[in-house]
Amino acid sequence: MPRFDYPCPDCHAASSLHDAGCRFEGVEWQTVERAYADVLAPLSAGAREEDDLRDLAPEWDALHQAALSHLRRSGRVQPDTNGRLELLTAEAYREQVSEPTTDPMRTIYRRGSYPGCHDNAIFAMIAWYEMVGLTWPETREKVLEWLEESGTWARGGFEESSPAELVDSKRHVYEAGYGWKEKAQAAKHVIERHA
């Protein structure tokens, strides 16, 4: 199944299979990607007023507005000091998304995982970093850091002999582009019982 560079701005699918009830289900994928390109192209040249984006696009519809909203929510596009929208550099974006700020991912990231939810927590971490656009090497590095810094690895309960072996065994999660929400919610419930 082909994977796309930009997720659906409604259901966040990165393949031609939208979630049930997605308001853009049936929209051809090149149309979804073109909406993102229409938003990003002017921003790649510098900060712009939101109205300028609408004026510069060949057309502006609900898909374009949803793409812009998704880029803002995900932190790829932010207001500059003058209130104009700007595209974050790849380095600034990676730094910004290295620590999840909303639940359930924030709980997993800050508190670490416990035996009984390790598989769900690690799955969620890898899938989340993939979703925000980190490469596999960046994802691997971030998850390895999290395993150590959060105390997750020290709590034990793993069959693998090292954190690297554990993360490498989960590369399929990254490559398949699985969603993270369900696994993250399940892990968060177990973590909160340890509070």
PDB file of C-alpha atoms in Angstrom:
ATOM      1  CA  MET A   1       0.000   0.000   0.000  1.00  0.00           C
ATOM      2  CA  PRO A   2       1.503   3.384  -0.928  1.00  0.00           C
ATOM      3  CA  ARG A   3       2.362   5.836   1.843  1.00  0.00           C
ATOM      4  CA  PHE A   4       2.076   9.562   1.429  1.00  0.00           C
ATOM      5  CA  ASP A   5       4.184  12.436   2.711  1.00  0.00           C
ATOM      6  CA  TYR A   6       1.243  14.300   4.220  1.00  0.00           C
ATOM      7  CA  PRO A   7      -1.509  12.781   6.365  1.00  0.00           C
ATOM      8  CA  CYS A   8      -5.177  13.345   5.790  1.00  0.00           C
ATOM      9  CA  PRO A   9      -5.916  16.518   7.775  1.00  0.00           C
ATOM     10  CA  ASP A  10      -9.067  14.958   9.232  1.00  0.00           C
ATOM     11  CA  CYS A  11      -8.301  11.324  10.123  1.00  0.00           C
ATOM     12  CA  HIS A  12      -4.478  11.557   9.851  1.00  0.00           C
ATOM     13  CA  ALA A  13      -4.216   8.466   7.621  1.00  0.00           C
ATOM     14  CA  ALA A  14      -1.064   8.470   5.513  1.00  0.00           C
ATOM     15  CA  SER A  15      -2.376   5.944   3.043  1.00  0.00           C
ATOM     16  CA  SER A  16      -5.342   5.838   0.717  1.00  0.00           C
ATOM     17  CA  LEU A  17      -7.397   4.163   3.483  1.00  0.00           C
ATOM     18  CA  HIS A  18      -9.219   6.826   5.482  1.00  0.00           C
ATOM     19  CA  ASP A  19     -10.850   6.165   8.830  1.00  0.00           C
ATOM     20  CA  ALA A  20     -14.597   5.603   8.806  1.00  0.00           C
ATOM     21  CA  GLY A  21     -16.438   8.906   8.917  1.00  0.00           C
ATOM     22  CA  CYS A  22     -13.503  10.975   7.656  1.00  0.00           C
ATOM     23  CA  ARG A  23     -14.866  14.081   5.964  1.00  0.00           C
ATOM     24  CA  PHE A  24     -12.310  13.716   3.140  1.00  0.00           C
ATOM     25  CA  GLU A  25     -12.952  10.045   2.448  1.00  0.00           C
ATOM     26  CA  GLY A  26     -13.053   9.557  -1.317  1.00  0.00           C
ATOM     27  CA  VAL A  27     -10.868  12.593  -2.068  1.00  0.00           C
ATOM     28  CA  GLU A  28      -8.037  11.516  -4.363  1.00  0.00           C
ATOM     29  CA  TRP A  29      -4.747  11.468  -2.521  1.00  0.00           C
ATOM     30  CA  GLN A  30      -2.972  13.766  -4.968  1.00  0.00           C
ATOM     31  CA  THR A  31      -5.684  16.328  -4.152  1.00  0.00           C
ATOM     32  CA  VAL A  32      -4.859  16.011  -0.427  1.00  0.00           C
ATOM     33  CA  GLU A  33      -1.144  16.447  -1.100  1.00  0.00           C
ATOM     34  CA  ARG A  34      -1.769  19.357  -3.488  1.00  0.00           C
ATOM     35  CA  ALA A  35      -3.691  21.181  -0.728  1.00  0.00           C
ATOM     36  CA  TYR A  36      -0.665  20.856   1.558  1.00  0.00           C
ATOM     37  CA  ALA A  37       1.636  22.035  -1.256  1.00  0.00           C
ATOM     38  CA  ASP A  38      -0.610  25.063  -1.864  1.00  0.00           C
ATOM     39  CA  VAL A  39      -0.222  26.004   1.811  1.00  0.00           C
ATOM     40  CA  LEU A  40       3.476  25.203   2.165  1.00  0.00           C
ATOM     41  CA  ALA A  41       4.854  26.627  -1.089  1.00  0.00           C
ATOM     42  CA  PRO A  42       4.385  30.300  -0.173  1.00  0.00           C
ATOM     43  CA  LEU A  43       5.570  29.654   3.397  1.00  0.00           C
ATOM     44  CA  SER A  44       8.796  28.100   2.123  1.00  0.00           C
ATOM     45  CA  ALA A  45       9.686  31.550   0.763  1.00  0.00           C
ATOM     46  CA  GLY A  46       9.059  33.267   4.100  1.00  0.00           C
ATOM     47  CA  ALA A  47       6.448  34.247   6.671  1.00  0.00           C
ATOM     48  CA  ARG A  48       3.002  35.201   5.356  1.00  0.00           C
ATOM     49  CA  GLU A  49      -0.313  36.483   6.595  1.00  0.00           C
ATOM     50  CA  GLU A  50      -2.975  33.770   6.600  1.00  0.00           C
ATOM     51  CA  ASP A  51      -5.037  35.796   4.114  1.00  0.00           C
ATOM     52  CA  ASP A  52      -2.051  35.779   1.732  1.00  0.00           C
ATOM     53  CA  LEU A  53      -2.068  31.987   1.744  1.00  0.00           C
ATOM     54  CA  ARG A  54      -5.709  31.980   0.694  1.00  0.00           C
ATOM     55  CA  ASP A  55      -5.049  34.515  -2.065  1.00  0.00           C
ATOM     56  CA  LEU A  56      -1.985  32.702  -3.422  1.00  0.00           C
ATOM     57  CA  ALA A  57      -3.597  29.262  -3.606  1.00  0.00           C
ATOM     58  CA  PRO A  58      -5.148  28.297  -6.965  1.00  0.00           C
ATOM     59  CA  GLU A  59      -8.262  27.506  -4.932  1.00  0.00           C
ATOM     60  CA  TRP A  60      -9.016  27.567  -1.203  1.00  0.00           C
ATOM     61  CA  ASP A  61     -11.536  25.114   0.171  1.00  0.00           C
ATOM     62  CA  ALA A  62     -12.239  23.064   3.310  1.00  0.00           C
ATOM     63  CA  LEU A  63      -9.372  20.704   2.474  1.00  0.00           C
ATOM     64  CA  HIS A  64      -6.893  23.593   2.304  1.00  0.00           C
ATOM     65  CA  GLN A  65      -8.171  25.045   5.581  1.00  0.00           C
ATOM     66  CA  ALA A  66      -7.936  21.613   7.236  1.00  0.00           C
ATOM     67  CA  ALA A  67      -4.382  21.149   5.914  1.00  0.00           C
ATOM     68  CA  LEU A  68      -3.360  24.523   7.365  1.00  0.00           C
ATOM     69  CA  SER A  69      -5.059  23.686  10.671  1.00  0.00           C
ATOM     70  CA  HIS A  70      -3.241  20.343  10.808  1.00  0.00           C
ATOM     71  CA  LEU A  71       0.118  22.008  10.080  1.00  0.00           C
ATOM     72  CA  ARG A  72      -0.535  24.498  12.882  1.00  0.00           C
ATOM     73  CA  ARG A  73      -1.668  21.845  15.396  1.00  0.00           C
ATOM     74  CA  SER A  74       1.333  19.658  14.607  1.00  0.00           C
ATOM     75  CA  GLY A  75       3.680  22.625  15.039  1.00  0.00           C
ATOM     76  CA  ARG A  76       5.035  22.715  11.474  1.00  0.00           C
ATOM     77  CA  VAL A  77       3.562  26.192  10.974  1.00  0.00           C
ATOM     78  CA  GLN A  78       3.549  28.783  13.758  1.00  0.00           C
ATOM     79  CA  PRO A  79       3.064  32.527  14.115  1.00  0.00           C
ATOM     80  CA  ASP A  80       6.268  34.553  14.058  1.00  0.00           C
ATOM     81  CA  THR A  81       6.882  37.553  16.337  1.00  0.00           C
ATOM     82  CA  ASN A  82       4.737  39.707  14.033  1.00  0.00           C
ATOM     83  CA  GLY A  83       1.821  37.252  13.994  1.00  0.00           C
ATOM     84  CA  ARG A  84       2.496  36.076  10.437  1.00  0.00           C
ATOM     85  CA  LEU A  85       2.616  32.345   9.793  1.00  0.00           C
ATOM     86  CA  GLU A  86       6.004  30.763   9.223  1.00  0.00           C
ATOM     87  CA  LEU A  87       7.231  27.282   8.420  1.00  0.00           C
ATOM     88  CA  LEU A  88       9.543  25.904  11.074  1.00  0.00           C
ATOM     89  CA  THR A  89      12.916  24.643   9.917  1.00  0.00           C
ATOM     90  CA  ALA A  90      13.396  20.883  10.087  1.00  0.00           C
ATOM     91  CA  GLU A  91      15.804  21.301  13.027  1.00  0.00           C
ATOM     92  CA  ALA A  92      13.437  23.559  14.994  1.00  0.00           C
ATOM     93  CA  TYR A  93      10.550  21.188  14.360  1.00  0.00           C
ATOM     94  CA  ARG A  94      12.518  18.100  15.477  1.00  0.00           C
ATOM     95  CA  GLU A  95      13.490  19.900  18.660  1.00  0.00           C
ATOM     96  CA  GLN A  96       9.899  20.955  19.291  1.00  0.00           C
ATOM     97  CA  VAL A  97       8.365  17.491  18.818  1.00  0.00           C
ATOM     98  CA  SER A  98      10.999  15.590  20.758  1.00  0.00           C
ATOM     99  CA  GLU A  99       8.835  15.906  23.879  1.00  0.00           C
ATOM    100  CA  PRO A 100       5.099  15.158  23.510  1.00  0.00           C
ATOM    101  CA  THR A 101       2.970  17.854  25.152  1.00  0.00           C
ATOM    102  CA  THR A 102      -0.539  16.373  25.096  1.00  0.00           C
ATOM    103  CA  ASP A 103      -2.004  13.282  26.703  1.00  0.00           C
ATOM    104  CA  PRO A 104      -1.842  10.367  26.507  1.00  0.00           C
ATOM    105  CA  MET A 105       1.662  10.707  24.995  1.00  0.00           C
ATOM    106  CA  ARG A 106       2.785  13.273  27.588  1.00  0.00           C
ATOM    107  CA  THR A 107       2.068  10.808  30.424  1.00  0.00           C
ATOM    108  CA  ILE A 108       3.977   8.012  28.695  1.00  0.00           C
ATOM    109  CA  TYR A 109       6.908  10.287  27.876  1.00  0.00           C
ATOM    110  CA  ARG A 110       7.220  11.888  31.307  1.00  0.00           C
ATOM    111  CA  ARG A 111       6.483   8.922  33.560  1.00  0.00           C
ATOM    112  CA  GLY A 112       7.873   6.091  31.478  1.00  0.00           C
ATOM    113  CA  SER A 113       6.396   2.656  31.080  1.00  0.00           C
ATOM    114  CA  TYR A 114       5.838  -0.174  33.543  1.00  0.00           C
ATOM    115  CA  PRO A 115       5.696  -3.944  33.124  1.00  0.00           C
ATOM    116  CA  GLY A 116       2.257  -4.745  31.801  1.00  0.00           C
ATOM    117  CA  CYS A 117       2.165  -1.901  29.291  1.00  0.00           C
ATOM    118  CA  HIS A 118       5.669  -1.864  27.799  1.00  0.00           C
ATOM    119  CA  ASP A 119       4.547  -3.160  24.411  1.00  0.00           C
ATOM    120  CA  ASN A 120       1.783  -0.562  24.092  1.00  0.00           C
ATOM    121  CA  ALA A 121       3.980   2.290  25.345  1.00  0.00           C
ATOM    122  CA  ILE A 122       6.904   1.515  23.034  1.00  0.00           C
ATOM    123  CA  PHE A 123       4.541   0.963  20.106  1.00  0.00           C
ATOM    124  CA  ALA A 124       2.938   4.353  20.835  1.00  0.00           C
ATOM    125  CA  MET A 125       6.287   6.160  21.136  1.00  0.00           C
ATOM    126  CA  ILE A 126       7.556   4.795  17.820  1.00  0.00           C
ATOM    127  CA  ALA A 127       4.259   5.391  16.007  1.00  0.00           C
ATOM    128  CA  TRP A 128       4.009   8.922  17.399  1.00  0.00           C
ATOM    129  CA  TYR A 129       7.523   9.912  16.307  1.00  0.00           C
ATOM    130  CA  GLU A 130       6.794   8.449  12.867  1.00  0.00           C
ATOM    131  CA  MET A 131       3.546  10.423  12.700  1.00  0.00           C
ATOM    132  CA  VAL A 132       5.265  13.731  13.519  1.00  0.00           C
ATOM    133  CA  GLY A 133       7.758  13.116  10.715  1.00  0.00           C
ATOM    134  CA  LEU A 134      10.975  11.943  12.325  1.00  0.00           C
ATOM    135  CA  THR A 135      13.132   9.561  10.291  1.00  0.00           C
ATOM    136  CA  TRP A 136      13.747   6.042  11.556  1.00  0.00           C
ATOM    137  CA  PRO A 137      17.246   6.921  12.889  1.00  0.00           C
ATOM    138  CA  GLU A 138      15.804   9.962  14.704  1.00  0.00           C
ATOM    139  CA  THR A 139      12.904   7.911  16.059  1.00  0.00           C
ATOM    140  CA  ARG A 140      15.254   5.156  17.204  1.00  0.00           C
ATOM    141  CA  GLU A 141      17.480   7.674  18.998  1.00  0.00           C
ATOM    142  CA  LYS A 142      14.546   9.411  20.716  1.00  0.00           C
ATOM    143  CA  VAL A 143      12.999   6.112  21.901  1.00  0.00           C
ATOM    144  CA  LEU A 144      16.374   4.851  23.188  1.00  0.00           C
ATOM    145  CA  GLU A 145      16.839   8.105  25.132  1.00  0.00           C
ATOM    146  CA  TRP A 146      13.304   7.811  26.520  1.00  0.00           C
ATOM    147  CA  LEU A 147      13.836   4.191  27.625  1.00  0.00           C
ATOM    148  CA  GLU A 148      16.854   5.243  29.696  1.00  0.00           C
ATOM    149  CA  GLU A 149      15.818   8.709  30.930  1.00  0.00           C
ATOM    150  CA  SER A 150      12.282   7.725  31.934  1.00  0.00           C
ATOM    151  CA  GLY A 151      13.459   4.709  33.937  1.00  0.00           C
ATOM    152  CA  THR A 152      11.475   2.377  31.706  1.00  0.00           C
ATOM    153  CA  TRP A 153      14.405   0.088  30.889  1.00  0.00           C
ATOM    154  CA  ALA A 154      15.498  -0.035  34.555  1.00  0.00           C
ATOM    155  CA  ARG A 155      12.040  -1.288  35.585  1.00  0.00           C
ATOM    156  CA  GLY A 156      12.663  -4.486  33.644  1.00  0.00           C
ATOM    157  CA  GLY A 157      10.144  -6.826  32.132  1.00  0.00           C
ATOM    158  CA  PHE A 158      11.781  -7.105  28.717  1.00  0.00           C
ATOM    159  CA  GLU A 159      12.774 -10.228  26.798  1.00  0.00           C
ATOM    160  CA  GLU A 160      15.401  -8.332  24.805  1.00  0.00           C
ATOM    161  CA  SER A 161      18.931  -8.000  26.184  1.00  0.00           C
ATOM    162  CA  SER A 162      19.365  -4.285  25.450  1.00  0.00           C
ATOM    163  CA  PRO A 163      17.316  -1.182  24.709  1.00  0.00           C
ATOM    164  CA  ALA A 164      18.739  -1.127  21.163  1.00  0.00           C
ATOM    165  CA  GLU A 165      17.620  -4.703  20.529  1.00  0.00           C
ATOM    166  CA  LEU A 166      14.156  -3.830  21.846  1.00  0.00           C
ATOM    167  CA  VAL A 167      13.729  -0.743  19.652  1.00  0.00           C
ATOM    168  CA  ASP A 168      15.134  -2.494  16.579  1.00  0.00           C
ATOM    169  CA  SER A 169      12.612  -5.308  17.055  1.00  0.00           C
ATOM    170  CA  LYS A 170       9.811  -2.717  16.768  1.00  0.00           C
ATOM    171  CA  ARG A 171      10.967  -1.122  13.510  1.00  0.00           C
ATOM    172  CA  HIS A 172       7.965  -2.694  11.761  1.00  0.00           C
ATOM    173  CA  VAL A 173       5.728  -0.286  13.704  1.00  0.00           C
ATOM    174  CA  TYR A 174       7.562   2.649  12.124  1.00  0.00           C
ATOM    175  CA  GLU A 175       7.613   1.162   8.634  1.00  0.00           C
ATOM    176  CA  ALA A 176       3.918   0.234   8.651  1.00  0.00           C
ATOM    177  CA  GLY A 177       2.874   3.689   9.840  1.00  0.00           C
ATOM    178  CA  TYR A 178       0.488   2.390  12.482  1.00  0.00           C
ATOM    179  CA  GLY A 179      -1.513   4.872  14.534  1.00  0.00           C
ATOM    180  CA  TRP A 180      -0.471   5.552  18.114  1.00  0.00           C
ATOM    181  CA  LYS A 181      -3.653   6.696  19.884  1.00  0.00           C
ATOM    182  CA  GLU A 182      -5.197   3.378  20.939  1.00  0.00           C
ATOM    183  CA  LYS A 183      -1.896   1.937  22.207  1.00  0.00           C
ATOM    184  CA  ALA A 184      -1.030   5.189  23.978  1.00  0.00           C
ATOM    185  CA  GLN A 185      -4.375   5.314  25.792  1.00  0.00           C
ATOM    186  CA  ALA A 186      -4.020   1.687  26.925  1.00  0.00           C
ATOM    187  CA  ALA A 187      -0.486   2.338  28.219  1.00  0.00           C
ATOM    188  CA  LYS A 188      -1.544   5.544  30.001  1.00  0.00           C
ATOM    189  CA  HIS A 189      -4.198   3.677  32.012  1.00  0.00           C
ATOM    190  CA  VAL A 190      -1.596   1.229  33.334  1.00  0.00           C
ATOM    191  CA  ILE A 191       0.974   3.974  34.038  1.00  0.00           C
ATOM    192  CA  GLU A 192      -1.556   6.005  36.026  1.00  0.00           C
ATOM    193  CA  ARG A 193      -2.194   3.032  38.321  1.00  0.00           C
ATOM    194  CA  HIS A 194       1.479   3.264  39.358  1.00  0.00           C
ATOM    195  CA  ALA A 195       1.177   6.879  40.485  1.00  0.00           C
TER     196      ALA A 195
END
